Short mmCIF file of C-alpha atoms in Angstrom, two decimals:
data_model
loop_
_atom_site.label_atom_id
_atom_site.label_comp_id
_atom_site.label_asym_id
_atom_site.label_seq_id
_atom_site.Cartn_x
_atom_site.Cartn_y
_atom_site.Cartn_z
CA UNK A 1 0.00 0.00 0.00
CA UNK A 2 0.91 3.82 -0.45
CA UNK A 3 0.19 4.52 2.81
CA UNK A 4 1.18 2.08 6.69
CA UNK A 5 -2.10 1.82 8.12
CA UNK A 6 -4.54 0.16 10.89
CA UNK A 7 -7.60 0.13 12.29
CA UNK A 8 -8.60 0.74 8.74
CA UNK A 9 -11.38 -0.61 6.65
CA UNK A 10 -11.39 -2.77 3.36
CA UNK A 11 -14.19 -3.76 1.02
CA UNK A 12 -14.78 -5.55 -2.22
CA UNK A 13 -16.36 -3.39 -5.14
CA UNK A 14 -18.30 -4.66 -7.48
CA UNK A 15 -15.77 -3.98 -10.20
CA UNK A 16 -12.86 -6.67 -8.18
CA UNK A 17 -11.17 -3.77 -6.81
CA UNK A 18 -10.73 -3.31 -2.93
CA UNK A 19 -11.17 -0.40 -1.66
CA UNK A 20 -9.07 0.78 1.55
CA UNK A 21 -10.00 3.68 4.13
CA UNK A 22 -8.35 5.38 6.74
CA UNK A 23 -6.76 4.53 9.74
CA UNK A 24 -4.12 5.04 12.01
CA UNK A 25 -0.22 5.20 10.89
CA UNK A 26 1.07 5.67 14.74
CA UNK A 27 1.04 9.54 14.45
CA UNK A 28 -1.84 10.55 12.38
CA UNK A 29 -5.45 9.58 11.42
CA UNK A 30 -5.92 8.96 8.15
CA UNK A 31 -8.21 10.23 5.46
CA UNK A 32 -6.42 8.74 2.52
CA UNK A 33 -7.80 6.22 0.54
CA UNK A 34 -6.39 3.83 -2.04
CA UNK A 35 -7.55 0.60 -4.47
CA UNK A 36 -6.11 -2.81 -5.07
CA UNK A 37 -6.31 -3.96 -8.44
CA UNK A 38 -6.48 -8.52 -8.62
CA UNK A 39 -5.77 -8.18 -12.42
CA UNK A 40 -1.92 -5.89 -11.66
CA UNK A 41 -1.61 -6.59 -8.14
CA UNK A 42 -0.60 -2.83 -7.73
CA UNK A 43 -2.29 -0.65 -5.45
CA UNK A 44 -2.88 3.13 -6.70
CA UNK A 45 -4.31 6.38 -4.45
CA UNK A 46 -7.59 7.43 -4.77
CA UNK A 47 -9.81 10.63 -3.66
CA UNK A 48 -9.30 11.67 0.02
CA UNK A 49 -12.12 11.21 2.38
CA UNK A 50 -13.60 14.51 4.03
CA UNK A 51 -12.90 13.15 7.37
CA UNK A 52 -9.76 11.87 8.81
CA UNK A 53 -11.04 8.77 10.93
CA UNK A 54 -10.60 5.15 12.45
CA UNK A 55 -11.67 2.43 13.83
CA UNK A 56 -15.25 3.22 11.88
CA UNK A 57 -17.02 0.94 9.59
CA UNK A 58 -17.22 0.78 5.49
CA UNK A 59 -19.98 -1.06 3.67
CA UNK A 60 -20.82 -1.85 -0.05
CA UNK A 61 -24.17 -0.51 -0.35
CA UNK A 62 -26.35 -2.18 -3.31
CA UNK A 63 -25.69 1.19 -5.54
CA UNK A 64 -21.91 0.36 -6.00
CA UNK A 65 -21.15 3.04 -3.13
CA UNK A 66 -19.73 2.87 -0.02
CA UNK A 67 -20.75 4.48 2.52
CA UNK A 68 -18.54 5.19 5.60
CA UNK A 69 -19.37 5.93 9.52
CA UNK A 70 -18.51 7.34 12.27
CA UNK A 71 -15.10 6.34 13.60
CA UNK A 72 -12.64 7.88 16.02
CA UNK A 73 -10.42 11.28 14.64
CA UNK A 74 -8.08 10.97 18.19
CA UNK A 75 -9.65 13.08 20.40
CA UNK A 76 -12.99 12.21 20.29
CA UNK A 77 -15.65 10.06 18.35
CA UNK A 78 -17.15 11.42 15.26
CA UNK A 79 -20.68 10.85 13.94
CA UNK A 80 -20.56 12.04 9.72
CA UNK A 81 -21.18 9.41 7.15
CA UNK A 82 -19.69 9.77 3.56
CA UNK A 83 -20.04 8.12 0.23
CA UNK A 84 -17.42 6.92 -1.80
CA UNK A 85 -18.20 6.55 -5.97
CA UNK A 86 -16.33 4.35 -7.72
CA UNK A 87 -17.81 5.38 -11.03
CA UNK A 88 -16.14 9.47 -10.63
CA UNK A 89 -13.96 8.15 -7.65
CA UNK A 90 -15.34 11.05 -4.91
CA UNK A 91 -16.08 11.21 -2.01
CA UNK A 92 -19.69 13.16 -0.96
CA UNK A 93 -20.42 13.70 2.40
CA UNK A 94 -24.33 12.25 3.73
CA UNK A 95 -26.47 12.55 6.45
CA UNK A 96 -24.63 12.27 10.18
CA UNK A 97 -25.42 9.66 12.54
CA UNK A 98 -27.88 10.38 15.27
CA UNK A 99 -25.07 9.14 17.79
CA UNK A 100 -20.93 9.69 16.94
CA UNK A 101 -19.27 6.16 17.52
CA UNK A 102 -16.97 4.04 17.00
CA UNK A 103 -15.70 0.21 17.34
CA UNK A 104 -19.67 -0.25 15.76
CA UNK A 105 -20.70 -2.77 13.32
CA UNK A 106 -22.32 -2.05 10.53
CA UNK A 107 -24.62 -4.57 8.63
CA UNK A 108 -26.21 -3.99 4.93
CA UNK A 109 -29.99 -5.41 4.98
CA UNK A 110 -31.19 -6.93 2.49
CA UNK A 111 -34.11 -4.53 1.56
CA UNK A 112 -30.76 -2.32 1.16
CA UNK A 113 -30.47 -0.07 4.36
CA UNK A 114 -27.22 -0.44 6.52
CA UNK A 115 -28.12 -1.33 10.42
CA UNK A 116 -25.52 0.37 12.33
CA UNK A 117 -25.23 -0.68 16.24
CA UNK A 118 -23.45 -0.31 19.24
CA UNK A 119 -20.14 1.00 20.06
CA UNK A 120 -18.29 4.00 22.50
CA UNK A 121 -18.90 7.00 22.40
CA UNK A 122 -16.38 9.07 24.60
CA UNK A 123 -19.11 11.74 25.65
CA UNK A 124 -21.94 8.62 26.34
CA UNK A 125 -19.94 5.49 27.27
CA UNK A 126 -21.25 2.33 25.78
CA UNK A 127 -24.10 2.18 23.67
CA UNK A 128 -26.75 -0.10 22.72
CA UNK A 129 -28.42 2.16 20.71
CA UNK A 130 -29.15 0.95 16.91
CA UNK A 131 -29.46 3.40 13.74
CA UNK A 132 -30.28 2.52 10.10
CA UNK A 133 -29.36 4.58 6.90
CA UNK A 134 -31.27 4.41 4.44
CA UNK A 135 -29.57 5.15 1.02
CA UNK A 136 -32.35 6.71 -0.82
CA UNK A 137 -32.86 9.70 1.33
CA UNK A 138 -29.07 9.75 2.78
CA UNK A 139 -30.57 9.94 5.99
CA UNK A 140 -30.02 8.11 9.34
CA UNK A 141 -33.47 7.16 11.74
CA UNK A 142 -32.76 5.55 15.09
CA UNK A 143 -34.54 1.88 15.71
CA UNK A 144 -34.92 -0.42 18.72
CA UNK A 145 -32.34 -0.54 21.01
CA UNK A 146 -30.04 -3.85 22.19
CA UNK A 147 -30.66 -5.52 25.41
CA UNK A 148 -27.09 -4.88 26.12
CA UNK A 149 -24.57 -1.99 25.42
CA UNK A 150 -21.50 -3.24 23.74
CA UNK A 151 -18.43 -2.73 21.53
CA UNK A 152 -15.68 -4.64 20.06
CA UNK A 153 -18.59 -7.04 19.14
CA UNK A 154 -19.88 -8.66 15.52
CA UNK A 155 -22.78 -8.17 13.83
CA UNK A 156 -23.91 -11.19 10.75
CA UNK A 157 -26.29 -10.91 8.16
CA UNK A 158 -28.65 -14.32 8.17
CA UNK A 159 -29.92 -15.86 5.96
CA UNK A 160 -33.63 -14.92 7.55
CA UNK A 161 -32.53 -11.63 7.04
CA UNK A 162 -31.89 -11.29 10.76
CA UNK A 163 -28.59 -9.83 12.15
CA UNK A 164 -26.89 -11.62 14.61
CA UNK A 165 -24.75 -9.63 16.79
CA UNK A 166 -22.41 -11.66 19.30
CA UNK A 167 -19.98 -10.96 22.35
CA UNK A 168 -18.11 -7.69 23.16
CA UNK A 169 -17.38 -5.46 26.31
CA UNK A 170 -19.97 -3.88 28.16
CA UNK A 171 -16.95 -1.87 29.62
CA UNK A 172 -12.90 -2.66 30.34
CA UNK A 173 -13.61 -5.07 32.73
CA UNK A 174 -16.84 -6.91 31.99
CA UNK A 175 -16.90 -9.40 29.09
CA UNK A 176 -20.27 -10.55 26.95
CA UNK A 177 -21.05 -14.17 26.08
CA UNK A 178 -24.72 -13.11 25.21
CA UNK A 179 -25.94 -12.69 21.47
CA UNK A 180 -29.27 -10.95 20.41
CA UNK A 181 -31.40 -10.87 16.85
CA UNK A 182 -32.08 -7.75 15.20
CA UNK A 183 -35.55 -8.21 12.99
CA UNK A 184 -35.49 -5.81 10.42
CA UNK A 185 -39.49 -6.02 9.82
CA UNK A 186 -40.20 -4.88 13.62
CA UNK A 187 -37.36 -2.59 13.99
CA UNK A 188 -36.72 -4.36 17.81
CA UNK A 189 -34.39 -7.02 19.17
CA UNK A 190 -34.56 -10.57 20.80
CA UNK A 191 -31.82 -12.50 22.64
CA UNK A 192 -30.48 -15.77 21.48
CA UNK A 193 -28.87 -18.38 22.97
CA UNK A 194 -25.42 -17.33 24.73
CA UNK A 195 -21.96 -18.76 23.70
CA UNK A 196 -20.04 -20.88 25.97
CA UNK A 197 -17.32 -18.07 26.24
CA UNK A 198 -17.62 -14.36 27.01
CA UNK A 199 -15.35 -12.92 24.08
CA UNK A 200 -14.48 -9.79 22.17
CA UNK A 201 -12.46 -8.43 19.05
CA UNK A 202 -13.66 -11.96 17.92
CA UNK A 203 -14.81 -13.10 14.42
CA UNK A 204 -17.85 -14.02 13.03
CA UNK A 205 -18.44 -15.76 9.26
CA UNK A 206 -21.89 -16.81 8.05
CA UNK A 207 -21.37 -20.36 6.23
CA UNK A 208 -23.14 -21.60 3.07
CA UNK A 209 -25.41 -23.46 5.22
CA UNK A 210 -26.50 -21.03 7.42
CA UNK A 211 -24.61 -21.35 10.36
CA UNK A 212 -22.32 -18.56 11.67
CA UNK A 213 -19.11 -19.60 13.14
CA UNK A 214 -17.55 -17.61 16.00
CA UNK A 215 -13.94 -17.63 15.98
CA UNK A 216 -10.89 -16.77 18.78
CA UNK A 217 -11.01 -13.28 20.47
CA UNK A 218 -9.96 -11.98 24.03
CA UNK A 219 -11.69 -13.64 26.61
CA UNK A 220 -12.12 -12.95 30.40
CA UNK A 221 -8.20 -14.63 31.07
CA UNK A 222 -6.54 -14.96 27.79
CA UNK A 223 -6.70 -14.83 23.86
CA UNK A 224 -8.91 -17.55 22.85
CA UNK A 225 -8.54 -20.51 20.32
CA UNK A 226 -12.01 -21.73 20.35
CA UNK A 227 -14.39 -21.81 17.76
CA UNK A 228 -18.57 -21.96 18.09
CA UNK A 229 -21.65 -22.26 16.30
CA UNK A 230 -24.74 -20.88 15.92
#
């Protein structure tokens, strides 16, 4: 890459191309952006974002666009949303988030909106607080909230169309084994059965057959090397 980075983002365009944001390079945020090409292997710069930022979220939206959130500038948590082209490769600003956050999820729904939820804000504390965007208006509405506040969590896309959002810290010292359903068609949220570990800055990957596999994370005593499933 053109730039050392982490606590960035990368997605997959619908052209191949992967498109990487922000970040942290140990001295400054980042607002650069640049694109990995599969057919050269080469990466090249593209446009800058508005906002320097990290630790936010990124998410292919069904227009081609990607729209990023919130994140974290180094002093305090940030709530704008922009919109990345890849057609004129710009960046637009969009509608702000209700709540500035970061260490969220966001999830893309499939009737297109992007559920964002959770996270710290450093003027709140922990949320559970939920928000969807909705990419025909550019504008953020708030929607039920989780049963539990929480960060460094994951958030999965079901097949149902239900997002499954697993784990994280309700604050330094207390860990999260509990997992809760978001149903898009009621706005609200449900608990779920609880893992057998409390666990955060985990992964979670929806399989072909439905079933979402929990990986690793930081537990209560140690780095884990257990896997679930749901």
């Amino acid at each position: 890459m053109s730039y050392v980075r982490y606590f960035h983002t990368a997605s997959v365009l619908s052209n191949g191309k992967v498109l990487v944001t922000g970040g942290f390079d140990l001295n400054n945020v980042l607002n650069s952006a640049e694109l990995y090409d599969p057919s050269t292997g080469t990466w090249t710069t593209t446009g800058n974002m508005n906002n320097p930022r990290y630790l936010h979220t990124a998410s292919v939206l069904s227009n081609g666009k990607v729209l990023v959130a919130s994140g974290w500038n180094s002093s305090i948590a940030i709530n704008s949303a922009e919109l990345y082209d890849p057609l004129t490769i710009t960046w637009t600003t969009t509608g702000s988030m209700n709540n500035a956050r970061y260490i969220h999820t966001a999830s893309v729904l499939s009737n297109g909106k992007v559920l964002v939820a959770g996270g710290y804000d450093n003027s709140i504390g922990y949320l559970n607080s939920a928000e969807l965007y909705d990419p025909s208006t550019g504008i953020w509405t708030t929607t039920g909230i989780m049963n539990n506040t929480r960060y460094c969590h994951t958030a999965s896309v079901l097949s149902n169309g239900k997002v499954l959002v697993t784990g994280g810290l309700v604050n330094y010292t207390s860990y999260l084994n509990s997992a809760e359903l978001y149903d898009s068609s009621t706005g609200t949220w449900a608990t779920t059965g609880s893992m057998t570990n409390e666990r955060y800055w985990h992964t979670a990957s929806v399989l072909s057959n439905g079933l979402v596999l929990v990986t690793g994370g930081r537990g209560i005593s140690s780095a884990l090397n257990s896997a679930i499933l749901y």
